[in-house]
mmCIF file of C-alpha atoms in Angstrom:
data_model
loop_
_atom_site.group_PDB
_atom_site.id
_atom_site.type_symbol
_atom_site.label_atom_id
_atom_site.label_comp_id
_atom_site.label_asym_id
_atom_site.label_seq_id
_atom_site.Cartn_x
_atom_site.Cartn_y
_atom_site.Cartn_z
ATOM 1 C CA UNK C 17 59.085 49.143 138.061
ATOM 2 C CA UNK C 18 59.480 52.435 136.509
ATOM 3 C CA UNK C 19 61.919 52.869 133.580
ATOM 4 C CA UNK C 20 62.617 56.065 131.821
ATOM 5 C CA UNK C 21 64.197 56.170 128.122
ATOM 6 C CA UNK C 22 65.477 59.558 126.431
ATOM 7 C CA UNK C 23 65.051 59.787 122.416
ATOM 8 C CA UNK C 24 66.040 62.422 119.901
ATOM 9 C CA UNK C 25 68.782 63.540 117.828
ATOM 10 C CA UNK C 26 71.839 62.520 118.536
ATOM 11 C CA UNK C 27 73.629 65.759 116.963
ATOM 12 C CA UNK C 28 72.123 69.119 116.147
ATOM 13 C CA UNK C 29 73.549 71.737 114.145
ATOM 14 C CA UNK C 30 75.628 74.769 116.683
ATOM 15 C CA UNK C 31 73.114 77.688 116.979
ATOM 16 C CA UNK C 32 69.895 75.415 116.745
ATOM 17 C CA UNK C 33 67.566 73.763 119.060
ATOM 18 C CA UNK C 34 68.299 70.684 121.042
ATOM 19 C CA UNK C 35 65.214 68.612 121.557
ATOM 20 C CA UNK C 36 64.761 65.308 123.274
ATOM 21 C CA UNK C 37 61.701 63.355 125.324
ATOM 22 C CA UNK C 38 61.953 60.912 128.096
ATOM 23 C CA UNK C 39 59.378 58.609 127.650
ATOM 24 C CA UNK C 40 57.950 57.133 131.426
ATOM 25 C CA UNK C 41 57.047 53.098 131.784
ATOM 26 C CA UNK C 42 55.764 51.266 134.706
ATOM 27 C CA UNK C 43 54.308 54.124 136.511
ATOM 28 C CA UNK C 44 52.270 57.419 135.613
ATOM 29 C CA UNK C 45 54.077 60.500 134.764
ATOM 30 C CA UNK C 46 51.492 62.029 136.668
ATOM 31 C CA UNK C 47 53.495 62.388 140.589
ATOM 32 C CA UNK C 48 56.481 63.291 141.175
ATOM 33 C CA UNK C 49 59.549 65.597 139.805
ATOM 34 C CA UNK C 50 60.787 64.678 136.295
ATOM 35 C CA UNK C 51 64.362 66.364 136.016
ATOM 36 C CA UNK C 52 66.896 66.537 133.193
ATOM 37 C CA UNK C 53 70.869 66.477 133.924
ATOM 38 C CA UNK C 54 73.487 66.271 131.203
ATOM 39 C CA UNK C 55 77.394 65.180 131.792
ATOM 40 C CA UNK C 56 80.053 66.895 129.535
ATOM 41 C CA UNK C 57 82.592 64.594 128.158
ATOM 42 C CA UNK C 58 84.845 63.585 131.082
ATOM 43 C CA UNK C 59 83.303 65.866 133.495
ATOM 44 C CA UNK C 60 80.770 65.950 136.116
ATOM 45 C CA UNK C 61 76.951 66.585 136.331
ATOM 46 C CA UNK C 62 74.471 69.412 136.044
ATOM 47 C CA UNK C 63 71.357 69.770 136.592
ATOM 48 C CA UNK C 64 69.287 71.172 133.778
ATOM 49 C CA UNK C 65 65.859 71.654 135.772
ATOM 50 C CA UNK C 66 62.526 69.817 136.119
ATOM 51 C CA UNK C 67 58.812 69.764 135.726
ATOM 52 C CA UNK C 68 56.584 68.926 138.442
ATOM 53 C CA UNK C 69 53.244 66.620 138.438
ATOM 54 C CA UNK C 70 51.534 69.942 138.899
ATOM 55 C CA UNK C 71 53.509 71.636 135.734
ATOM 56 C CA UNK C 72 55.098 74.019 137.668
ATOM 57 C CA UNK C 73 59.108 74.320 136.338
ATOM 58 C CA UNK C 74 62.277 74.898 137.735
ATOM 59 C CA UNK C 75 65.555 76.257 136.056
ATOM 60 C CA UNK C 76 69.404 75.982 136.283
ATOM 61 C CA UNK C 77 69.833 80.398 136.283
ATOM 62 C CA UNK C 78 72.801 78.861 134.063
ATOM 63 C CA UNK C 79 70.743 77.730 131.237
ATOM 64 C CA UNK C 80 67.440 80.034 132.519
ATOM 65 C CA UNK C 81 66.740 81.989 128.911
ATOM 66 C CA UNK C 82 67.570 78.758 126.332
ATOM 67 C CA UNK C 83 66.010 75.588 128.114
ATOM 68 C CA UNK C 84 61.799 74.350 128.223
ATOM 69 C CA UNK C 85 60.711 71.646 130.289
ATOM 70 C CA UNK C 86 57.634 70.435 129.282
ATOM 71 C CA UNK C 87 55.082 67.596 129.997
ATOM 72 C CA UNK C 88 52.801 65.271 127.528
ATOM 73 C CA UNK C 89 50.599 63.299 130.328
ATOM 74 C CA UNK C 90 49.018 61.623 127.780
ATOM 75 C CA UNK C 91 51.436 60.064 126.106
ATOM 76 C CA UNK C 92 53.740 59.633 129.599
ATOM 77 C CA UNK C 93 56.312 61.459 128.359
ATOM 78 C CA UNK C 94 58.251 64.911 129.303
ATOM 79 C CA UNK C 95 60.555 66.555 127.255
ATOM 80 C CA UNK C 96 63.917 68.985 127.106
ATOM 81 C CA UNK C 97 63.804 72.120 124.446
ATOM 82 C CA UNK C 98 67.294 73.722 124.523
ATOM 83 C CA UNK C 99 67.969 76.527 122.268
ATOM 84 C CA UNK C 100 71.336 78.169 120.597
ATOM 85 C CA UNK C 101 73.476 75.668 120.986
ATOM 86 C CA UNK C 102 76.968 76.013 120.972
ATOM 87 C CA UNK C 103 79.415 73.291 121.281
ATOM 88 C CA UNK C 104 79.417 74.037 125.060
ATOM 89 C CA UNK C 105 76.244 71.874 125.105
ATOM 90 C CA UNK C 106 78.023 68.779 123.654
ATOM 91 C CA UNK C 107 76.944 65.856 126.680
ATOM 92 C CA UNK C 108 75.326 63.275 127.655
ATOM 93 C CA UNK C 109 71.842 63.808 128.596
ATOM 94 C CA UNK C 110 69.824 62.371 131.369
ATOM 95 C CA UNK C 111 66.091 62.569 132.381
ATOM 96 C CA UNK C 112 65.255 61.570 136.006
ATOM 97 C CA UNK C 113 62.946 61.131 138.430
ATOM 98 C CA UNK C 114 63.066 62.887 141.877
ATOM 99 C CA UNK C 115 60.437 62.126 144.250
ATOM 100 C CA UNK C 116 60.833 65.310 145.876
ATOM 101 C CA UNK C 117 62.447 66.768 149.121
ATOM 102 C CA UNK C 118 65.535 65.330 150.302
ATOM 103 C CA UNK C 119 64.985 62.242 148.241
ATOM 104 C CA UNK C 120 66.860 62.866 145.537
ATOM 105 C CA UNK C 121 66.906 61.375 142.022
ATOM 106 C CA UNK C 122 65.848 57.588 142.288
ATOM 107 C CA UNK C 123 65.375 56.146 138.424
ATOM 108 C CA UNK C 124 67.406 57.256 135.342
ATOM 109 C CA UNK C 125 67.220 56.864 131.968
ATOM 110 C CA UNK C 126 70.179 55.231 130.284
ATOM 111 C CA UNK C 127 71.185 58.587 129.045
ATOM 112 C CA UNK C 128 71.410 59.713 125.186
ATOM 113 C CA UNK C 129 74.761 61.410 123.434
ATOM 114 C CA UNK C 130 73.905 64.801 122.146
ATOM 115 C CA UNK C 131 76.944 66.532 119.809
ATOM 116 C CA UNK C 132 76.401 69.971 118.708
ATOM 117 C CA UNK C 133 78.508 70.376 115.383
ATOM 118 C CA UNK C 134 79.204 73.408 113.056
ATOM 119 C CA UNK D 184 74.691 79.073 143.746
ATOM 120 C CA UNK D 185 75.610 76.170 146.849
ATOM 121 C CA UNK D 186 78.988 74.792 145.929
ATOM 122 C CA UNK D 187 79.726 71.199 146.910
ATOM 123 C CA UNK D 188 83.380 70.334 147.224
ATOM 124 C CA UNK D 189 84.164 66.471 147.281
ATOM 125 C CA UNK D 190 87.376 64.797 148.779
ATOM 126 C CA UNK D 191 89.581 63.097 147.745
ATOM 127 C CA UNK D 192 89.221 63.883 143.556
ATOM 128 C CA UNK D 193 90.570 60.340 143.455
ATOM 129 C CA UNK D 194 90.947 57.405 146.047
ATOM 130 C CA UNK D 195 93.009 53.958 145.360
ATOM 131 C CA UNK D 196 92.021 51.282 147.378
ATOM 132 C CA UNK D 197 91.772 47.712 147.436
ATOM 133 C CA UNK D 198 89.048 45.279 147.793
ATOM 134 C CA UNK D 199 87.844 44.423 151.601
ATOM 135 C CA UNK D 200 89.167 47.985 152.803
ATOM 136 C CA UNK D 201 86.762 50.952 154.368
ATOM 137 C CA UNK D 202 87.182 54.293 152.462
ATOM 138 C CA UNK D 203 85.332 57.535 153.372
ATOM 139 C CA UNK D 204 84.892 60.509 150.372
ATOM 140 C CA UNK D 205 83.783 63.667 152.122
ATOM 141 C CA UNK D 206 81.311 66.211 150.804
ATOM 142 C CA UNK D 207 81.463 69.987 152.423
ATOM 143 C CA UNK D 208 78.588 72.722 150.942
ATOM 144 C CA UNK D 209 79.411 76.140 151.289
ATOM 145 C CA UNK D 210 76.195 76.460 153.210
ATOM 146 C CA UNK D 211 74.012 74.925 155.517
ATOM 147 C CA UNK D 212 71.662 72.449 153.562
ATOM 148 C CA UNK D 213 70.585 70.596 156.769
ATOM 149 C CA UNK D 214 70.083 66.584 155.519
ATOM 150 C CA UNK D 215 69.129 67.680 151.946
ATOM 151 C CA UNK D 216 71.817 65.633 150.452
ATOM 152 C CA UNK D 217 72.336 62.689 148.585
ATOM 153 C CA UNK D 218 75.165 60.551 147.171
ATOM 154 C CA UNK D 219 75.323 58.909 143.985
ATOM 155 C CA UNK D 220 77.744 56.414 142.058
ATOM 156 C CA UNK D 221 78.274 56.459 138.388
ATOM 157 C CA UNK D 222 80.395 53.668 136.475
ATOM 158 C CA UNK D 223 81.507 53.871 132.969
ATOM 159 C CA UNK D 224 79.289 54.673 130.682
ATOM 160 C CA UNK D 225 76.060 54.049 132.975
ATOM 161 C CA UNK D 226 73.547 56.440 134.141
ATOM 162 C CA UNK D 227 74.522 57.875 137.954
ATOM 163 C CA UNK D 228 72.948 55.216 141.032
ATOM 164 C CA UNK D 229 71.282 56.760 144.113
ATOM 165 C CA UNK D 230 72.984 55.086 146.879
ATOM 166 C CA UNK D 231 71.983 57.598 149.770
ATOM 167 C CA UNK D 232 69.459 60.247 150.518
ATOM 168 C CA UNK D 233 68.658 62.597 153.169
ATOM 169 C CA UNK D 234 71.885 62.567 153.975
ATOM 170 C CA UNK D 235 72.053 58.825 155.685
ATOM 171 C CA UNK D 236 68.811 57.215 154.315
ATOM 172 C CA UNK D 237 69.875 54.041 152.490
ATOM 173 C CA UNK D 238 67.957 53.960 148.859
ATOM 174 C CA UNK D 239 65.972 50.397 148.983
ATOM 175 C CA UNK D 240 68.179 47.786 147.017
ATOM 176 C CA UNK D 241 71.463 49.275 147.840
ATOM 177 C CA UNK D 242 73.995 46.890 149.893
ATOM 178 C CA UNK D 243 74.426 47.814 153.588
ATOM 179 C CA UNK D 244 78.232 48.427 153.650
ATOM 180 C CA UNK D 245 77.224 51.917 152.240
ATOM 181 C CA UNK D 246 76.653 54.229 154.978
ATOM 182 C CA UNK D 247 76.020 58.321 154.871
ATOM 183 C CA UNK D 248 76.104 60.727 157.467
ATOM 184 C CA UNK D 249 76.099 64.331 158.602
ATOM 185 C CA UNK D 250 74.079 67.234 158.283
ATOM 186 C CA UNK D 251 74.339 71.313 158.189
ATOM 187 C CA UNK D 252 77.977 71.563 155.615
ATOM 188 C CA UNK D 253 79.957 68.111 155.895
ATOM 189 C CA UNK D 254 79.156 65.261 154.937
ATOM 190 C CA UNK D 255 80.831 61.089 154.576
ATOM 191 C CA UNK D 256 79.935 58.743 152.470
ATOM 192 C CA UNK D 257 81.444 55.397 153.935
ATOM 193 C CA UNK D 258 81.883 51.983 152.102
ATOM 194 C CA UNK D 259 82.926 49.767 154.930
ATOM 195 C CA UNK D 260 84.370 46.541 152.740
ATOM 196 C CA UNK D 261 85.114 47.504 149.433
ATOM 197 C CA UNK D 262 83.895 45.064 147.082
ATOM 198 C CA UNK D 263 85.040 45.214 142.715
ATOM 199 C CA UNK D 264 82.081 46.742 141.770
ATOM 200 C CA UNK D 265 82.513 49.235 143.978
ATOM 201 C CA UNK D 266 85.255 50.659 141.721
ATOM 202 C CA UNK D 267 83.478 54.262 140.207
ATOM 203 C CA UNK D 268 82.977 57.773 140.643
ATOM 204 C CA UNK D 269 80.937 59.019 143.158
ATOM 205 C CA UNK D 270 78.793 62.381 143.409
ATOM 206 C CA UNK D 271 77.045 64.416 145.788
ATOM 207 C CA UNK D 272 74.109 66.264 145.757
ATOM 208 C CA UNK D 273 72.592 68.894 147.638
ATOM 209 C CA UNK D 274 68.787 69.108 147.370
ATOM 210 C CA UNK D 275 68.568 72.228 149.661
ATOM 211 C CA UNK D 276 68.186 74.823 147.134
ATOM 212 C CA UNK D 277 67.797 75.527 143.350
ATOM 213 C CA UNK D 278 69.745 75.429 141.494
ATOM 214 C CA UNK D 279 70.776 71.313 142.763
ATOM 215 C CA UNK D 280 73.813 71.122 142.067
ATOM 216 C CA UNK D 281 76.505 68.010 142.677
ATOM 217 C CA UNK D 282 80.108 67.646 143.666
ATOM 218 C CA UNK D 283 82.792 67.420 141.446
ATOM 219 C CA UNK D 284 83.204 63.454 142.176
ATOM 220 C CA UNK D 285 85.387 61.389 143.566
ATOM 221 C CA UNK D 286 87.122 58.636 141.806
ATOM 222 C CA UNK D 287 87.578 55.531 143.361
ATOM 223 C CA UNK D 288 90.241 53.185 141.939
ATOM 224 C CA UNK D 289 91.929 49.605 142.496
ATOM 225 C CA UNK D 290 95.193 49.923 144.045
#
């Protein structure tokens, strides 16, 4: 079955860029919605925005002018660019996969714990 | 933005009993929702979609309805894994965005 696993740095330096990839197994990266969502510590969820089969991208307004979504098909993978980060960004960070419509997001990655320090 | 505003925050309850978290948007999404449980430390779990489409895999005593701005979420025996926080989501327009969550604990 499909599994999805996030990578990257697990702190980043406040006013830099965050960067991570979720790296697709067991099915091609090629269908579908691939969506990243990040938890706060202790709070709830937010979606961050996806990238479609098709490369088309959609934003959280929220995060609009610092976040890229993009897509490596050959290598299966999609990944999150966020830029000037401020400790406000501190959370856990999930990629996802949303088949689209009303079915909402149906295989996670385990999530990876991103700190922004000073 | 659609706001999604879950109740109860937080639930006790004990093991074998039916408990019902509520979801209300503050607009019409139709059946563009789905529910989701998170335990500690684990990625969230799609449990419902479309509103009261069971994701394959998940045990029958969950059970969604409703449609337009309220929603239920129903777990109709309560069994210990059960124990978590669960989110809504509203798929209806960008940006998604989820519920606050509702915790459920052992009483």
């Amino acid at each position: 079955q499909v599994q999805l696993q996030e990578s990257g740095p697990g702190r980043v330096k406040s006013s830099e860029t965050l960067s991570l990839t979720c790296t697709v197994s067991g099915g091609s990266i090629s269908r579908y919605y691939w969506t990243w969502i990040r938890q706060p510590p202790g709070k709830g969820l937010e979606w961050i925005g996806y990238i479609s089969y098709s490369g088309s991208t959609k934003y959280n307004p929220s995060l609009k002018s610092r976040v890229t979504v993009s897509v490596d098909t050959s290598n299966n993978q999609f990944s999150l660019k966020l830029s000037s980060v401020t400790a406000a960004d501190t959370a856990v960070y999930y990629c996802a996969r949303e088949r689209g419509g009303s079915y909402g997001m149906d295989v996670w990655g385990q999530g990876t714990t991103v700190t922004v320090s000073s | 933005d659609i706001q999604l505003t879950q109740s109860p925050s937080f639930l006790s309850a004990s093991i074998g009993d039916r408990v019902t978290f509520t979801c209300r948007a503050s607009q019409d999404i139709s059946s563009y929702l789905a529910w989701y449980q998170q335990r500690p430390g684990k990625a969230p779990k799609l449990l419902i979609y479309a509103a009261s489409t069971l994701q394959s895999g998940v045990p029958s005593r969950f059970s969604g309805s409703g449609s337009g701005t309220e929603f239920t979420l129903t777990i109709s025996s309560l069994q210990p894994e059960d124990f978590a926080t669960y989110y809504c989501q509203q798929l209806n327009g960008y940006p998604y965005t989820f519920g606050q969550g509702t915790k459920l604990q052992i009483k």
